[in-house]
mmCIF file with all atom_site columns, C-alpha atoms in Angstrom:
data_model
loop_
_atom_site.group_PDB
_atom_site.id
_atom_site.type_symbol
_atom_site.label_atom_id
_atom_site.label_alt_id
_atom_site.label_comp_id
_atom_site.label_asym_id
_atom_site.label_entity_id
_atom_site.label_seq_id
_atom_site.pdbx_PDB_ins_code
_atom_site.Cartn_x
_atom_site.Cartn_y
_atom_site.Cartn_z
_atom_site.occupancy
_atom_site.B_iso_or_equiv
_atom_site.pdbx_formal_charge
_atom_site.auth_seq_id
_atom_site.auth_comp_id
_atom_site.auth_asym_id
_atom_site.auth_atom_id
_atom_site.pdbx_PDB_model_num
ATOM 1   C CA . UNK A 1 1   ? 8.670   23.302  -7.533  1.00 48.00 ? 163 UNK A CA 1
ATOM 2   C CA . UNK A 1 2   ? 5.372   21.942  -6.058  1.00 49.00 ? 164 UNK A CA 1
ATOM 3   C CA . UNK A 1 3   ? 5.050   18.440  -5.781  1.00 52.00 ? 165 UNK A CA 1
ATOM 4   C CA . UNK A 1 4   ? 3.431   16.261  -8.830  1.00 56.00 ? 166 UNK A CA 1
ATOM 5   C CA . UNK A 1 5   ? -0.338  15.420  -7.844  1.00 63.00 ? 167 UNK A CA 1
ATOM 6   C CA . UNK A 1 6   ? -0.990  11.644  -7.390  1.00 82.00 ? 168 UNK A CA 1
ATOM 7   C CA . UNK A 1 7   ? -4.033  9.745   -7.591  1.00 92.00 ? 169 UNK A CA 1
ATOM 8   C CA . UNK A 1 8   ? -4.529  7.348   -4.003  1.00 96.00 ? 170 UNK A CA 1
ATOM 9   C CA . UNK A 1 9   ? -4.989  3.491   -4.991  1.00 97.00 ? 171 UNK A CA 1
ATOM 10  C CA . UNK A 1 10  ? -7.813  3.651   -2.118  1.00 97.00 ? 172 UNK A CA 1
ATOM 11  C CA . UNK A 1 11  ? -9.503  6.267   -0.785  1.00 97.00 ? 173 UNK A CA 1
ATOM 12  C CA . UNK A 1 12  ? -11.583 5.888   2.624   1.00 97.00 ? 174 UNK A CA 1
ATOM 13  C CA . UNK A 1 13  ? -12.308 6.565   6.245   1.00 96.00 ? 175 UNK A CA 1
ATOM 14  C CA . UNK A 1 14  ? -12.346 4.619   9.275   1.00 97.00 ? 176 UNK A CA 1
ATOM 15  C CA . UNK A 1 15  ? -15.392 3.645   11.564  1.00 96.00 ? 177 UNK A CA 1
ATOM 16  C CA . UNK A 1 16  ? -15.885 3.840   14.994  1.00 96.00 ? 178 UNK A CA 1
ATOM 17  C CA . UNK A 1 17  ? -15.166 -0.085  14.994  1.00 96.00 ? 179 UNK A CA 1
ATOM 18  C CA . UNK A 1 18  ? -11.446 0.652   14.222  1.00 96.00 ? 180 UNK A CA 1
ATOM 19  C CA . UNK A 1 19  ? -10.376 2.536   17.120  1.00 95.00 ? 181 UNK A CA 1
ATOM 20  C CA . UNK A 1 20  ? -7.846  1.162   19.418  1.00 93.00 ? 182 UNK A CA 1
ATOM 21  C CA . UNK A 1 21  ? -7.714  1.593   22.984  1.00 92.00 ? 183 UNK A CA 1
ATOM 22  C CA . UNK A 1 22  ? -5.717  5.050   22.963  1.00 91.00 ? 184 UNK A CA 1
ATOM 23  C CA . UNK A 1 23  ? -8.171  6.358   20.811  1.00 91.00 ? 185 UNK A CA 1
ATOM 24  C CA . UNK A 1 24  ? -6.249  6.065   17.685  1.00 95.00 ? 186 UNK A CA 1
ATOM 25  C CA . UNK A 1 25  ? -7.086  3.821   14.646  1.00 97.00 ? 187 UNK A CA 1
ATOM 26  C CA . UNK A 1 26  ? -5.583  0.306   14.954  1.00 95.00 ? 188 UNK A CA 1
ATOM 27  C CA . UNK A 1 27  ? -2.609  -0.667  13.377  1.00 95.00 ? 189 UNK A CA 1
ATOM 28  C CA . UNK A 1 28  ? -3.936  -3.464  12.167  1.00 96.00 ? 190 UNK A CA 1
ATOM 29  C CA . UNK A 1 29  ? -6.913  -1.503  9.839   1.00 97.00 ? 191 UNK A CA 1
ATOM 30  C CA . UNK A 1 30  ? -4.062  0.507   8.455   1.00 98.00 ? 192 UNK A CA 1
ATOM 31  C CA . UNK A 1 31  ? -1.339  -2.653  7.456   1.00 98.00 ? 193 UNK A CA 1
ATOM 32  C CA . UNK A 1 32  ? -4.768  -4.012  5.768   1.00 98.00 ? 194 UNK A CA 1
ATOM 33  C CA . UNK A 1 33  ? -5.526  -1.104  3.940   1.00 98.00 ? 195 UNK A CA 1
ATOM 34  C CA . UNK A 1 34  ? -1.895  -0.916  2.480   1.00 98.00 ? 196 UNK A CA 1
ATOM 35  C CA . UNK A 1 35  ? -1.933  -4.671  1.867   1.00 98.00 ? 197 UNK A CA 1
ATOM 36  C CA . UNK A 1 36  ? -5.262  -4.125  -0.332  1.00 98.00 ? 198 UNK A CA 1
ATOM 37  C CA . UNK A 1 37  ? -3.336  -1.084  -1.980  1.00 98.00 ? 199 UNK A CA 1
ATOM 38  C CA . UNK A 1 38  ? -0.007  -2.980  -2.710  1.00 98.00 ? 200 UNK A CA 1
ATOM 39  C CA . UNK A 1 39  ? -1.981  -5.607  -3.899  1.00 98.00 ? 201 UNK A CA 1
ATOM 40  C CA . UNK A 1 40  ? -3.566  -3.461  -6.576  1.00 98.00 ? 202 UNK A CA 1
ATOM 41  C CA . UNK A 1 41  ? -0.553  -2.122  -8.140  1.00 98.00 ? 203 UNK A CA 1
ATOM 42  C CA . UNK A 1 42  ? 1.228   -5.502  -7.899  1.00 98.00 ? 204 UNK A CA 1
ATOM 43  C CA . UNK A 1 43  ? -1.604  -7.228  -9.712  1.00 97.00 ? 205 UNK A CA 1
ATOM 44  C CA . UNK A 1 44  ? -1.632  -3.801  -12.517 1.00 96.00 ? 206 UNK A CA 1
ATOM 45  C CA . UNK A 1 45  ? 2.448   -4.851  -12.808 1.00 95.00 ? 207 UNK A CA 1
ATOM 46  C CA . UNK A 1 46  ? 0.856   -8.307  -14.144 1.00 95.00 ? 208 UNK A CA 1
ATOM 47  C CA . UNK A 1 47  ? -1.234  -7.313  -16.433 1.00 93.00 ? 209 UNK A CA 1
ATOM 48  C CA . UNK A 1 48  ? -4.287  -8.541  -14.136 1.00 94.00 ? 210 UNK A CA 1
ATOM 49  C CA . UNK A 1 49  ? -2.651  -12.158 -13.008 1.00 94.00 ? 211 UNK A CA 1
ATOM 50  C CA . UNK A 1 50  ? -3.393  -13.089 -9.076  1.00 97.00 ? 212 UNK A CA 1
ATOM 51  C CA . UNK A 1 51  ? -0.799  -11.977 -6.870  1.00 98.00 ? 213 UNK A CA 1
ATOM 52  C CA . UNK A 1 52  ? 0.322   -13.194 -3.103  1.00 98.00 ? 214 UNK A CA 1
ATOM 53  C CA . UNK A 1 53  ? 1.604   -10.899 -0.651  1.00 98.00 ? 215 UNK A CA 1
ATOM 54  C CA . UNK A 1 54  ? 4.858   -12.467 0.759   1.00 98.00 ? 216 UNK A CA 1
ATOM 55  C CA . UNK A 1 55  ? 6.934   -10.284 2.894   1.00 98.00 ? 217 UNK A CA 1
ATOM 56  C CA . UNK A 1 56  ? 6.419   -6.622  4.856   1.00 98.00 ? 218 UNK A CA 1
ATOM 57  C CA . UNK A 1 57  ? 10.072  -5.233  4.321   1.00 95.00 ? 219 UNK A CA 1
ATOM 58  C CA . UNK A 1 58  ? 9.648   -2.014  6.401   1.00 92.00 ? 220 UNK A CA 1
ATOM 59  C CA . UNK A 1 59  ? 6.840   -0.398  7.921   1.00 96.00 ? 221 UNK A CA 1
ATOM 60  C CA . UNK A 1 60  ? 7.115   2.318   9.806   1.00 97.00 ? 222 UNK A CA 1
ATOM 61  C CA . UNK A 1 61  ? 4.120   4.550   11.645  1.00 97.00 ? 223 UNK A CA 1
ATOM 62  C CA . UNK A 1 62  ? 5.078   8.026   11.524  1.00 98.00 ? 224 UNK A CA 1
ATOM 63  C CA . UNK A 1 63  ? 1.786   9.517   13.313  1.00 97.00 ? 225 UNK A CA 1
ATOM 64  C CA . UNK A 1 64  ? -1.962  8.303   14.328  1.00 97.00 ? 226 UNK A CA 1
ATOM 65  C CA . UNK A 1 65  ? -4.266  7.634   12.009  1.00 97.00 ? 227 UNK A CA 1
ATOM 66  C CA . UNK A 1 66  ? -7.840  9.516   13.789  1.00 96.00 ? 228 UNK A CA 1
ATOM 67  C CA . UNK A 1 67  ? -11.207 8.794   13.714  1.00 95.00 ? 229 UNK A CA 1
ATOM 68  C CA . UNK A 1 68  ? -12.152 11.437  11.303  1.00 95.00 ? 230 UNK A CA 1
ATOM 69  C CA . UNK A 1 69  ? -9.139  11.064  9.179   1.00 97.00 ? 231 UNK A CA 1
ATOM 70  C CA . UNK A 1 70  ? -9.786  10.713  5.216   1.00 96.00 ? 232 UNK A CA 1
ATOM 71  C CA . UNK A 1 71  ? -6.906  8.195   4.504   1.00 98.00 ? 233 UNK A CA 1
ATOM 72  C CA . UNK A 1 72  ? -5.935  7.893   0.995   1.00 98.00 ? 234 UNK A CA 1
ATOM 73  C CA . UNK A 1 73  ? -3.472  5.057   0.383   1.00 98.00 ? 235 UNK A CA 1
ATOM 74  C CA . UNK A 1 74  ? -0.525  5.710   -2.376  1.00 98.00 ? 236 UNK A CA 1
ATOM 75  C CA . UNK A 1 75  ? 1.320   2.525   -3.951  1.00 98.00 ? 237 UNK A CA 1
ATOM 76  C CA . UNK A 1 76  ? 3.998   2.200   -6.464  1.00 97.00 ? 238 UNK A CA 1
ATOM 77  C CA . UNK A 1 77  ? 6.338   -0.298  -8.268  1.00 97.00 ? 239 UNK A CA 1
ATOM 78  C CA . UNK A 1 78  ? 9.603   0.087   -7.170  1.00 97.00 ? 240 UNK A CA 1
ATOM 79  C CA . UNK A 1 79  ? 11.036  -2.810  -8.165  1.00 97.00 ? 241 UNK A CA 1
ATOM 80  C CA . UNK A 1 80  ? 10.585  -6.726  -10.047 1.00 96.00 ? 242 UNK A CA 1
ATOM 81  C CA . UNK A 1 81  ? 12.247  -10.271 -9.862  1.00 96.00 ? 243 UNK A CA 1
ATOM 82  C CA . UNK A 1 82  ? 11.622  -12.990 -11.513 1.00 96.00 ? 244 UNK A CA 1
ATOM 83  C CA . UNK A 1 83  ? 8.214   -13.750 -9.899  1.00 97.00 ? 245 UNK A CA 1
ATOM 84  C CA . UNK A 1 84  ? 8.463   -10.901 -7.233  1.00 97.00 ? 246 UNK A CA 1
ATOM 85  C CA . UNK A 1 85  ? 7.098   -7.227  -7.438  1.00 98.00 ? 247 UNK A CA 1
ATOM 86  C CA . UNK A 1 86  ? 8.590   -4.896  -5.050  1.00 98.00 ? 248 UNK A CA 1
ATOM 87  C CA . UNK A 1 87  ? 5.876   -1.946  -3.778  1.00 98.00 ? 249 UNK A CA 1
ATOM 88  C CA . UNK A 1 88  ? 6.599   1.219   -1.385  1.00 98.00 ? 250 UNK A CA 1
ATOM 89  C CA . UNK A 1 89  ? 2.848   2.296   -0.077  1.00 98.00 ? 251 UNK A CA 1
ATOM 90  C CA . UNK A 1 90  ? 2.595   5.418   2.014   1.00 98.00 ? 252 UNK A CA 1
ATOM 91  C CA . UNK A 1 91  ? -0.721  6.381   3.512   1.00 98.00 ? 253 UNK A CA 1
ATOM 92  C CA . UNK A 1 92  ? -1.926  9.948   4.226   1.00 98.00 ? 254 UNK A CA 1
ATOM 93  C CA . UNK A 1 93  ? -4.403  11.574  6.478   1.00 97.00 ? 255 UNK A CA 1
ATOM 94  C CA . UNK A 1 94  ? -6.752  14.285  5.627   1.00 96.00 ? 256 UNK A CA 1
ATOM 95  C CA . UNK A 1 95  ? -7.285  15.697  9.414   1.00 95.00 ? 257 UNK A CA 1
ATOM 96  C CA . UNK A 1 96  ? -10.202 17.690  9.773   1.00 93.00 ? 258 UNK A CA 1
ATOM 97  C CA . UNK A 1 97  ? -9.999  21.243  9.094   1.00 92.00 ? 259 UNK A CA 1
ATOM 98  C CA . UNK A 1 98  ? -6.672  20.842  7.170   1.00 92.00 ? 260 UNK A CA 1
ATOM 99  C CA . UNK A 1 99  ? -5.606  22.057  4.019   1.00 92.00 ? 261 UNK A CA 1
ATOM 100 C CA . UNK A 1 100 ? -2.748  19.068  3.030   1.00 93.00 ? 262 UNK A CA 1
ATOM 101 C CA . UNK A 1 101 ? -2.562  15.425  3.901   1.00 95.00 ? 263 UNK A CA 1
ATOM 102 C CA . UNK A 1 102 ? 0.179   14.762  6.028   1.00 96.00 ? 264 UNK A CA 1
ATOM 103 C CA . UNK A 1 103 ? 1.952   11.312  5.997   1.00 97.00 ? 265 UNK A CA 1
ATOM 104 C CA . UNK A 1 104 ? 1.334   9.039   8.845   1.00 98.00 ? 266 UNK A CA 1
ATOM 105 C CA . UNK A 1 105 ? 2.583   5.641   7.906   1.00 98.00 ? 267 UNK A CA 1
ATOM 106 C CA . UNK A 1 106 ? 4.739   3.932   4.918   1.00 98.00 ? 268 UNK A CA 1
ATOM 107 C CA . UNK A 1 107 ? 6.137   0.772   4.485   1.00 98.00 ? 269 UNK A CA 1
ATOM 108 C CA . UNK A 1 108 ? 7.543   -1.819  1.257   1.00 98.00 ? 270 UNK A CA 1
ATOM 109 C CA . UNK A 1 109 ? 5.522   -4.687  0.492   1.00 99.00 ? 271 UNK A CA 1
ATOM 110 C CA . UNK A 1 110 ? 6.676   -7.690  -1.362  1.00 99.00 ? 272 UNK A CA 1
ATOM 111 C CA . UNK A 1 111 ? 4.265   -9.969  -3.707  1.00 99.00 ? 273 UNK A CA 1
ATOM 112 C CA . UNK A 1 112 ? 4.961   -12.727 -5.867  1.00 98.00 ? 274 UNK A CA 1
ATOM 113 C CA . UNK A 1 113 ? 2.488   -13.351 -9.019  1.00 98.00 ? 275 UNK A CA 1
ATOM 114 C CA . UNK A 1 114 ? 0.968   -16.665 -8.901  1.00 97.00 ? 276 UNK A CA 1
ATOM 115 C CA . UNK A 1 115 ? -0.750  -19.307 -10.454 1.00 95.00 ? 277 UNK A CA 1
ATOM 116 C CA . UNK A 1 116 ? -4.052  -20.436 -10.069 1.00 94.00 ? 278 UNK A CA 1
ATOM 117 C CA . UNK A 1 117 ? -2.530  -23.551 -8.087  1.00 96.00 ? 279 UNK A CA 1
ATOM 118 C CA . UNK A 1 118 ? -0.790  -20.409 -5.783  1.00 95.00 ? 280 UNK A CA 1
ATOM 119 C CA . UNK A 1 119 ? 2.172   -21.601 -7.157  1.00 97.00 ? 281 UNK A CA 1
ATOM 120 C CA . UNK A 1 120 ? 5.029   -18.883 -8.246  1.00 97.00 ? 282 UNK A CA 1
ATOM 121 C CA . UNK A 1 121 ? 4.690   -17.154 -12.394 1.00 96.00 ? 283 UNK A CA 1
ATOM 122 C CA . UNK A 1 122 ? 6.873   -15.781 -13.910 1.00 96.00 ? 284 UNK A CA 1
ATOM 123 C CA . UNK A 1 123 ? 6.388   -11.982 -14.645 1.00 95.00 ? 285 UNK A CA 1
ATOM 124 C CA . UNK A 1 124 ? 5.497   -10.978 -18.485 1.00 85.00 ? 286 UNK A CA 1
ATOM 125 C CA . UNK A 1 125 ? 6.621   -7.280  -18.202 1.00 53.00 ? 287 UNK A CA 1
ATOM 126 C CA . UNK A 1 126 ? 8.422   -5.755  -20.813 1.00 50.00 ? 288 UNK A CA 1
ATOM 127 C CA . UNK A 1 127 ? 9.995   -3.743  -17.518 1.00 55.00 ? 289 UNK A CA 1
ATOM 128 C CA . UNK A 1 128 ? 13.756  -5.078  -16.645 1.00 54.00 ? 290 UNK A CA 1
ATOM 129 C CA . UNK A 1 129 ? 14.176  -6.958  -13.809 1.00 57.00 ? 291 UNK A CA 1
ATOM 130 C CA . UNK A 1 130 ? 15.332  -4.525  -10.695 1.00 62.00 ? 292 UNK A CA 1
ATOM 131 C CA . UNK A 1 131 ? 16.047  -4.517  -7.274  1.00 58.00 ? 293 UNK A CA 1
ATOM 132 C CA . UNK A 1 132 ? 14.822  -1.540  -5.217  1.00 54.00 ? 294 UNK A CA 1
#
């Protein structure tokens, strides 16, 4: 059975700006791109309230992002506190020429929803509380 179709949070490319000195894309471009991504789907989990990111879990780089890479970021909700959403974000390159992405890093992102002080909310989901 073929896998279901998801749609990326973010969809972009790299610039020439982004390359690291082995030629690859920096690290740091791709933990910002995932950040903006887990943010996204943590704030949806609100219902639109500001969110905070508090902890990187695991992150893991699986292969090089490249220059002419289209990098489509995936997020989703894996799990809730109290004030916490839990998100696992993979991100996938295009590579030139190719007919599937192929996954070259992932990692699980923790934000808490917050106040307009930055102090911790409580979530409002109907969704139980889990731990994943």
């Amino acid at each position: 059975m073929p896998a279901p179709i998801r749609d990326p949070v973010i969809r972009t490319t790299p610039r020439p700006s982004d390359i690291n000195l082995n030629g690859h894309i920096f690290g740091g471009w791709i933990l910002s791109q995932m950040d903006i991504a887990g943010g996204i789907a943590a704030i949806r989990e609100t219902g639109g309230g500001a969110v905070a990111t508090v902890a990187i879990e695991a992150m893991t780089f699986h292969r090089p992002v490249l220059l002419t890479d289209w990098v489509s970021v995936y997020a989703d909700v894996v799990g809730t506190g109290r004030t916490s959403i839990t998100v696992h974000i993979e991100v996938a390159a295009m590579r030139r020429g190719a007919d599937a992405e192929v996954m070259v890093t992932e990692g699980t992102f923790v934000y808490v929803h917050i106040d307009s002080n930055g102090k911790p909310l409580p979530l409002t989901s109907n969704r139980p509380e889990t731990h994943g």
